[in-house]
């Protein structure tokens, strides 16, 4: 009797364990959380799993000597409210297809671009992704969506050749900004002097100052015209530039009588 009792208790415990395991298995197959006191509440928003491509995607530039390198990121989700481990399985299954599709888009955009135009490739790729921002993959009744994103890097072999030109462009941009600030300041100063000179037209000193400013402006205009004319012509000597006109002296501000 004692042996039968032990055997009966063991079979009951085994049956209960098998029933719990079967419920978990059915819930997993139906992509539902198991029902029970210890079950966590299901999230209200769909899960989103962020996955990076395992390596940079290399696509050839024009000439097929250098390449562009694309760093790809994919945001996966599903309207079916899948559990995290089920969504991860679908991501693992579909991500190679997404990488292949993004590679084709990048290769088509990079084929006619020189190898130093990584920025243009990134803009073209972002425009192509904006036209079709969500990719859909379906297996049976389950639909998984993917939002790809991409950033483009230069080929490291071309960077030493580009660095002197980029440094020169940075210097020219700084000089241009500096000259632009000076020109705006000179324009504002000239406007103030024009107001002062117009307020005292009968004063001879004011008339002389006005004539001096007009003469300096005409000289500056002739110098700029000559500079533009020489710039448009093929230069015979790159070192020759038109002489810089004399600095415009600021007329003395007339003192009120």
Short mmCIF file of the C-alpha atoms (twelve columns), coordinates in Angstrom:
data_MODEL
# 
_entry.id   MODEL 
# 
loop_
_atom_site.group_PDB 
_atom_site.id 
_atom_site.type_symbol 
_atom_site.label_atom_id 
_atom_site.label_alt_id 
_atom_site.label_comp_id 
_atom_site.label_asym_id 
_atom_site.label_seq_id 
_atom_site.Cartn_x 
_atom_site.Cartn_y 
_atom_site.Cartn_z 
_atom_site.pdbx_PDB_model_num 
ATOM 1   C CA . UNK A 1   0.000  0.000   0.000   1 
ATOM 2   C CA . UNK A 2   2.848  2.347   0.830   1 
ATOM 3   C CA . UNK A 3   4.425  1.659   -2.561  1 
ATOM 4   C CA . UNK A 4   1.144  2.283   -4.368  1 
ATOM 5   C CA . UNK A 5   0.696  5.576   -2.511  1 
ATOM 6   C CA . UNK A 6   4.205  6.756   -3.436  1 
ATOM 7   C CA . UNK A 7   3.644  5.751   -7.047  1 
ATOM 8   C CA . UNK A 8   0.311  7.567   -7.134  1 
ATOM 9   C CA . UNK A 9   1.809  10.796  -5.693  1 
ATOM 10  C CA . UNK A 10  4.679  10.675  -8.159  1 
ATOM 11  C CA . UNK A 11  2.272  10.230  -11.091 1 
ATOM 12  C CA . UNK A 12  0.142  13.171  -9.910  1 
ATOM 13  C CA . UNK A 13  3.188  15.399  -9.617  1 
ATOM 14  C CA . UNK A 14  4.380  14.296  -13.054 1 
ATOM 15  C CA . UNK A 15  0.986  14.934  -14.581 1 
ATOM 16  C CA . UNK A 16  0.838  18.427  -13.090 1 
ATOM 17  C CA . UNK A 17  4.323  19.235  -14.397 1 
ATOM 18  C CA . UNK A 18  3.393  17.926  -17.847 1 
ATOM 19  C CA . UNK A 19  0.173  20.007  -17.851 1 
ATOM 20  C CA . UNK A 20  2.083  23.209  -16.970 1 
ATOM 21  C CA . UNK A 21  4.699  22.509  -19.636 1 
ATOM 22  C CA . UNK A 22  2.015  21.817  -22.217 1 
ATOM 23  C CA . UNK A 23  0.267  25.129  -21.425 1 
ATOM 24  C CA . UNK A 24  3.546  27.018  -21.861 1 
ATOM 25  C CA . UNK A 25  4.242  25.258  -25.158 1 
ATOM 26  C CA . UNK A 26  0.772  26.041  -26.532 1 
ATOM 27  C CA . UNK A 27  1.080  29.682  -25.446 1 
ATOM 28  C CA . UNK A 28  4.491  29.987  -27.117 1 
ATOM 29  C CA . UNK A 29  3.186  28.525  -30.364 1 
ATOM 30  C CA . UNK A 30  0.264  30.954  -30.296 1 
ATOM 31  C CA . UNK A 31  2.585  33.907  -29.474 1 
ATOM 32  C CA . UNK A 32  0.666  34.599  -26.264 1 
ATOM 33  C CA . UNK A 33  1.928  35.063  -22.748 1 
ATOM 34  C CA . UNK A 34  1.118  32.158  -20.380 1 
ATOM 35  C CA . UNK A 35  -1.841 32.758  -18.117 1 
ATOM 36  C CA . UNK A 36  -1.176 32.454  -14.409 1 
ATOM 37  C CA . UNK A 37  -0.475 34.294  -11.224 1 
ATOM 38  C CA . UNK A 38  3.223  34.750  -12.092 1 
ATOM 39  C CA . UNK A 39  2.630  35.916  -15.676 1 
ATOM 40  C CA . UNK A 40  3.900  39.414  -16.456 1 
ATOM 41  C CA . UNK A 41  1.413  41.883  -17.975 1 
ATOM 42  C CA . UNK A 42  1.714  42.153  -21.738 1 
ATOM 43  C CA . UNK A 43  3.059  45.532  -22.991 1 
ATOM 44  C CA . UNK A 44  0.563  47.888  -24.607 1 
ATOM 45  C CA . UNK A 45  2.955  49.067  -27.359 1 
ATOM 46  C CA . UNK A 46  4.493  46.673  -29.890 1 
ATOM 47  C CA . UNK A 47  8.057  45.614  -29.241 1 
ATOM 48  C CA . UNK A 48  10.824 47.209  -31.295 1 
ATOM 49  C CA . UNK A 49  14.138 45.438  -31.673 1 
ATOM 50  C CA . UNK A 50  17.112 47.453  -32.901 1 
ATOM 51  C CA . UNK A 51  19.697 45.487  -34.834 1 
ATOM 52  C CA . UNK A 52  22.914 46.663  -36.510 1 
ATOM 53  C CA . UNK A 53  24.345 44.908  -39.510 1 
ATOM 54  C CA . UNK A 54  27.145 42.604  -38.333 1 
ATOM 55  C CA . UNK A 55  29.681 44.428  -40.527 1 
ATOM 56  C CA . UNK A 56  29.977 47.502  -42.720 1 
ATOM 57  C CA . UNK A 57  28.427 47.107  -46.175 1 
ATOM 58  C CA . UNK A 58  31.013 47.813  -48.894 1 
ATOM 59  C CA . UNK A 59  29.750 49.131  -52.251 1 
ATOM 60  C CA . UNK A 60  32.126 50.152  -55.087 1 
ATOM 61  C CA . UNK A 61  32.457 53.771  -56.162 1 
ATOM 62  C CA . UNK A 62  32.866 54.912  -59.754 1 
ATOM 63  C CA . UNK A 63  35.804 53.165  -61.347 1 
ATOM 64  C CA . UNK A 64  35.555 50.157  -58.974 1 
ATOM 65  C CA . UNK A 65  38.897 51.000  -57.335 1 
ATOM 66  C CA . UNK A 66  37.668 52.507  -54.050 1 
ATOM 67  C CA . UNK A 67  34.550 51.700  -52.062 1 
ATOM 68  C CA . UNK A 68  32.009 53.356  -49.833 1 
ATOM 69  C CA . UNK A 69  31.186 51.737  -46.500 1 
ATOM 70  C CA . UNK A 70  27.608 51.814  -45.224 1 
ATOM 71  C CA . UNK A 71  26.749 51.373  -41.548 1 
ATOM 72  C CA . UNK A 72  23.228 49.929  -41.487 1 
ATOM 73  C CA . UNK A 73  20.738 49.823  -38.620 1 
ATOM 74  C CA . UNK A 74  17.335 48.128  -38.690 1 
ATOM 75  C CA . UNK A 75  14.382 48.724  -36.342 1 
ATOM 76  C CA . UNK A 76  12.170 45.613  -36.309 1 
ATOM 77  C CA . UNK A 77  8.623  45.364  -35.002 1 
ATOM 78  C CA . UNK A 78  5.358  43.532  -35.670 1 
ATOM 79  C CA . UNK A 79  1.707  44.549  -35.476 1 
ATOM 80  C CA . UNK A 80  0.966  41.050  -34.147 1 
ATOM 81  C CA . UNK A 81  2.292  41.907  -30.648 1 
ATOM 82  C CA . UNK A 82  4.877  39.152  -30.660 1 
ATOM 83  C CA . UNK A 83  6.823  38.257  -27.568 1 
ATOM 84  C CA . UNK A 84  10.470 39.265  -27.419 1 
ATOM 85  C CA . UNK A 85  11.972 35.841  -28.126 1 
ATOM 86  C CA . UNK A 86  9.582  35.220  -31.018 1 
ATOM 87  C CA . UNK A 87  10.357 38.622  -32.557 1 
ATOM 88  C CA . UNK A 88  14.086 37.926  -32.191 1 
ATOM 89  C CA . UNK A 89  13.643 34.697  -34.127 1 
ATOM 90  C CA . UNK A 90  11.932 36.515  -36.999 1 
ATOM 91  C CA . UNK A 91  14.598 39.239  -36.967 1 
ATOM 92  C CA . UNK A 92  17.328 36.615  -37.196 1 
ATOM 93  C CA . UNK A 93  15.456 35.030  -40.091 1 
ATOM 94  C CA . UNK A 94  14.724 38.170  -42.152 1 
ATOM 95  C CA . UNK A 95  17.720 40.444  -41.472 1 
ATOM 96  C CA . UNK A 96  19.924 38.897  -44.228 1 
ATOM 97  C CA . UNK A 97  17.174 39.771  -46.722 1 
ATOM 98  C CA . UNK A 98  17.044 43.344  -45.427 1 
ATOM 99  C CA . UNK A 99  20.844 43.695  -45.645 1 
ATOM 100 C CA . UNK A 100 20.794 42.406  -49.216 1 
ATOM 101 C CA . UNK A 101 18.070 44.864  -50.193 1 
ATOM 102 C CA . UNK A 102 19.914 47.807  -48.636 1 
ATOM 103 C CA . UNK A 103 23.125 46.718  -50.367 1 
ATOM 104 C CA . UNK A 104 21.384 46.833  -53.763 1 
ATOM 105 C CA . UNK A 105 20.059 50.334  -53.063 1 
ATOM 106 C CA . UNK A 106 23.494 51.588  -51.995 1 
ATOM 107 C CA . UNK A 107 25.248 49.973  -54.965 1 
ATOM 108 C CA . UNK A 108 22.822 51.554  -57.442 1 
ATOM 109 C CA . UNK A 109 23.349 54.996  -55.892 1 
ATOM 110 C CA . UNK A 110 27.160 54.663  -55.633 1 
ATOM 111 C CA . UNK A 111 27.878 53.357  -59.116 1 
ATOM 112 C CA . UNK A 112 28.224 56.823  -60.724 1 
ATOM 113 C CA . UNK A 113 29.732 58.695  -57.751 1 
ATOM 114 C CA . UNK A 114 33.467 59.399  -57.388 1 
ATOM 115 C CA . UNK A 115 35.003 57.874  -54.245 1 
ATOM 116 C CA . UNK A 116 35.233 61.157  -52.308 1 
ATOM 117 C CA . UNK A 117 31.477 61.904  -52.508 1 
ATOM 118 C CA . UNK A 118 30.341 59.936  -49.479 1 
ATOM 119 C CA . UNK A 119 28.000 62.740  -48.439 1 
ATOM 120 C CA . UNK A 120 26.167 62.617  -51.776 1 
ATOM 121 C CA . UNK A 121 25.768 58.858  -51.444 1 
ATOM 122 C CA . UNK A 122 24.307 59.212  -47.951 1 
ATOM 123 C CA . UNK A 123 21.835 61.854  -49.165 1 
ATOM 124 C CA . UNK A 124 20.784 59.676  -52.130 1 
ATOM 125 C CA . UNK A 125 20.427 56.632  -49.903 1 
ATOM 126 C CA . UNK A 126 18.363 58.506  -47.313 1 
ATOM 127 C CA . UNK A 127 16.127 59.819  -50.102 1 
ATOM 128 C CA . UNK A 128 15.588 56.291  -51.437 1 
ATOM 129 C CA . UNK A 129 14.761 55.028  -47.926 1 
ATOM 130 C CA . UNK A 130 12.345 57.926  -47.388 1 
ATOM 131 C CA . UNK A 131 10.414 56.867  -50.503 1 
ATOM 132 C CA . UNK A 132 9.920  53.390  -48.993 1 
ATOM 133 C CA . UNK A 133 10.508 53.778  -45.226 1 
ATOM 134 C CA . UNK A 134 8.926  50.516  -43.985 1 
ATOM 135 C CA . UNK A 135 9.762  47.080  -45.364 1 
ATOM 136 C CA . UNK A 136 7.296  44.249  -44.767 1 
ATOM 137 C CA . UNK A 137 8.072  40.557  -44.427 1 
ATOM 138 C CA . UNK A 138 5.388  37.911  -43.982 1 
ATOM 139 C CA . UNK A 139 5.485  34.284  -42.908 1 
ATOM 140 C CA . UNK A 140 2.056  32.726  -42.688 1 
ATOM 141 C CA . UNK A 141 -0.157 35.068  -40.685 1 
ATOM 142 C CA . UNK A 142 2.768  36.843  -39.023 1 
ATOM 143 C CA . UNK A 143 3.878  40.194  -40.518 1 
ATOM 144 C CA . UNK A 144 7.191  41.742  -39.460 1 
ATOM 145 C CA . UNK A 145 8.134  45.312  -40.382 1 
ATOM 146 C CA . UNK A 146 11.602 46.833  -40.713 1 
ATOM 147 C CA . UNK A 147 12.681 50.490  -40.743 1 
ATOM 148 C CA . UNK A 148 16.223 50.720  -42.170 1 
ATOM 149 C CA . UNK A 149 18.679 53.547  -41.565 1 
ATOM 150 C CA . UNK A 150 22.126 54.057  -43.082 1 
ATOM 151 C CA . UNK A 151 25.235 56.218  -42.692 1 
ATOM 152 C CA . UNK A 152 28.114 56.299  -45.197 1 
ATOM 153 C CA . UNK A 153 31.846 56.390  -44.499 1 
ATOM 154 C CA . UNK A 154 34.770 57.082  -46.823 1 
ATOM 155 C CA . UNK A 155 37.285 54.497  -47.845 1 
ATOM 156 C CA . UNK A 156 40.236 54.917  -45.473 1 
ATOM 157 C CA . UNK A 157 42.676 54.597  -48.371 1 
ATOM 158 C CA . UNK A 158 41.411 57.852  -49.920 1 
ATOM 159 C CA . UNK A 159 41.478 59.971  -46.751 1 
ATOM 160 C CA . UNK A 160 45.208 60.925  -46.897 1 
ATOM 161 C CA . UNK A 161 44.730 62.249  -50.427 1 
ATOM 162 C CA . UNK A 162 41.664 64.294  -49.460 1 
ATOM 163 C CA . UNK A 163 42.948 65.813  -46.219 1 
ATOM 164 C CA . UNK A 164 45.081 68.649  -47.756 1 
ATOM 165 C CA . UNK A 165 42.162 69.756  -49.947 1 
ATOM 166 C CA . UNK A 166 39.730 69.658  -47.026 1 
ATOM 167 C CA . UNK A 167 42.138 71.677  -44.851 1 
ATOM 168 C CA . UNK A 168 42.441 74.264  -47.627 1 
ATOM 169 C CA . UNK A 169 38.650 74.474  -47.994 1 
ATOM 170 C CA . UNK A 170 38.263 74.994  -44.244 1 
ATOM 171 C CA . UNK A 171 40.779 77.848  -44.373 1 
ATOM 172 C CA . UNK A 172 39.050 79.443  -47.360 1 
ATOM 173 C CA . UNK A 173 35.669 79.180  -45.641 1 
ATOM 174 C CA . UNK A 174 37.067 80.929  -42.568 1 
ATOM 175 C CA . UNK A 175 38.595 83.700  -44.699 1 
ATOM 176 C CA . UNK A 176 35.339 84.130  -46.594 1 
ATOM 177 C CA . UNK A 177 33.356 84.481  -43.355 1 
ATOM 178 C CA . UNK A 178 35.865 87.015  -42.073 1 
ATOM 179 C CA . UNK A 179 35.696 89.117  -45.246 1 
ATOM 180 C CA . UNK A 180 31.903 88.904  -45.189 1 
ATOM 181 C CA . UNK A 181 31.791 90.263  -41.642 1 
ATOM 182 C CA . UNK A 182 34.107 93.117  -42.648 1 
ATOM 183 C CA . UNK A 183 31.967 93.927  -45.681 1 
ATOM 184 C CA . UNK A 184 28.803 94.050  -43.568 1 
ATOM 185 C CA . UNK A 185 30.489 96.299  -41.044 1 
ATOM 186 C CA . UNK A 186 31.722 98.617  -43.821 1 
ATOM 187 C CA . UNK A 187 28.237 98.727  -45.343 1 
ATOM 188 C CA . UNK A 188 26.683 99.668  -42.017 1 
ATOM 189 C CA . UNK A 189 29.344 102.332 -41.432 1 
ATOM 190 C CA . UNK A 190 28.832 103.739 -44.920 1 
ATOM 191 C CA . UNK A 191 25.068 103.913 -44.315 1 
ATOM 192 C CA . UNK A 192 25.640 105.868 -41.102 1 
ATOM 193 C CA . UNK A 193 27.956 108.333 -42.847 1 
ATOM 194 C CA . UNK A 194 25.460 108.759 -45.677 1 
ATOM 195 C CA . UNK A 195 22.824 109.697 -43.095 1 
ATOM 196 C CA . UNK A 196 25.165 112.214 -41.464 1 
ATOM 197 C CA . UNK A 197 26.201 113.751 -44.811 1 
ATOM 198 C CA . UNK A 198 22.604 114.063 -45.977 1 
ATOM 199 C CA . UNK A 199 21.657 115.862 -42.773 1 
ATOM 200 C CA . UNK A 200 24.116 118.747 -43.463 1 
ATOM 201 C CA . UNK A 201 24.117 119.348 -47.227 1 
ATOM 202 C CA . UNK A 202 25.038 123.056 -46.921 1 
ATOM 203 C CA . UNK A 203 28.318 122.485 -45.024 1 
ATOM 204 C CA . UNK A 204 31.400 122.626 -47.264 1 
ATOM 205 C CA . UNK A 205 33.309 120.128 -45.101 1 
ATOM 206 C CA . UNK A 206 30.391 117.746 -45.394 1 
ATOM 207 C CA . UNK A 207 30.324 118.213 -49.188 1 
ATOM 208 C CA . UNK A 208 34.064 117.475 -49.370 1 
ATOM 209 C CA . UNK A 209 33.607 114.341 -47.264 1 
ATOM 210 C CA . UNK A 210 30.770 113.180 -49.529 1 
ATOM 211 C CA . UNK A 211 32.899 113.695 -52.627 1 
ATOM 212 C CA . UNK A 212 35.774 111.793 -51.003 1 
ATOM 213 C CA . UNK A 213 33.521 108.823 -50.246 1 
ATOM 214 C CA . UNK A 214 32.084 108.757 -53.772 1 
ATOM 215 C CA . UNK A 215 35.600 108.819 -55.278 1 
ATOM 216 C CA . UNK A 216 36.742 105.950 -53.019 1 
ATOM 217 C CA . UNK A 217 33.672 103.914 -53.944 1 
ATOM 218 C CA . UNK A 218 34.268 104.420 -57.670 1 
ATOM 219 C CA . UNK A 219 37.888 103.268 -57.273 1 
ATOM 220 C CA . UNK A 220 36.764 100.182 -55.359 1 
ATOM 221 C CA . UNK A 221 34.149 99.397  -58.020 1 
ATOM 222 C CA . UNK A 222 36.760 99.679  -60.818 1 
ATOM 223 C CA . UNK A 223 39.126 97.400  -58.885 1 
ATOM 224 C CA . UNK A 224 36.416 94.778  -58.323 1 
ATOM 225 C CA . UNK A 225 35.437 94.879  -62.018 1 
ATOM 226 C CA . UNK A 226 39.058 94.397  -63.030 1 
ATOM 227 C CA . UNK A 227 39.437 91.521  -60.572 1 
ATOM 228 C CA . UNK A 228 36.346 89.783  -61.947 1 
ATOM 229 C CA . UNK A 229 37.499 90.319  -65.539 1 
ATOM 230 C CA . UNK A 230 40.870 88.741  -64.822 1 
ATOM 231 C CA . UNK A 231 39.223 85.902  -62.920 1 
ATOM 232 C CA . UNK A 232 37.082 84.982  -65.932 1 
ATOM 233 C CA . UNK A 233 40.053 85.049  -68.323 1 
ATOM 234 C CA . UNK A 234 42.613 82.203  -68.422 1 
ATOM 235 C CA . UNK A 235 45.455 83.592  -66.267 1 
ATOM 236 C CA . UNK A 236 48.831 83.988  -67.907 1 
ATOM 237 C CA . UNK A 237 50.573 84.176  -64.545 1 
ATOM 238 C CA . UNK A 238 48.757 82.814  -61.492 1 
ATOM 239 C CA . UNK A 239 50.755 85.105  -59.199 1 
ATOM 240 C CA . UNK A 240 49.526 88.309  -60.918 1 
ATOM 241 C CA . UNK A 241 46.615 90.013  -59.234 1 
ATOM 242 C CA . UNK A 242 45.291 93.535  -59.697 1 
ATOM 243 C CA . UNK A 243 46.785 96.026  -57.289 1 
ATOM 244 C CA . UNK A 244 44.840 96.512  -54.097 1 
ATOM 245 C CA . UNK A 245 43.236 99.957  -54.011 1 
ATOM 246 C CA . UNK A 246 44.240 102.330 -51.271 1 
ATOM 247 C CA . UNK A 247 42.341 102.006 -48.042 1 
ATOM 248 C CA . UNK A 248 39.354 104.262 -47.741 1 
ATOM 249 C CA . UNK A 249 40.022 106.826 -45.072 1 
ATOM 250 C CA . UNK A 250 37.165 107.678 -42.852 1 
ATOM 251 C CA . UNK A 251 36.206 111.371 -43.232 1 
ATOM 252 C CA . UNK A 252 36.189 113.381 -40.081 1 
ATOM 253 C CA . UNK A 253 32.757 113.719 -38.613 1 
ATOM 254 C CA . UNK A 254 31.628 117.325 -38.991 1 
ATOM 255 C CA . UNK A 255 31.199 119.142 -35.760 1 
ATOM 256 C CA . UNK A 256 27.977 121.084 -35.358 1 
ATOM 257 C CA . UNK A 257 28.359 124.820 -35.351 1 
# 
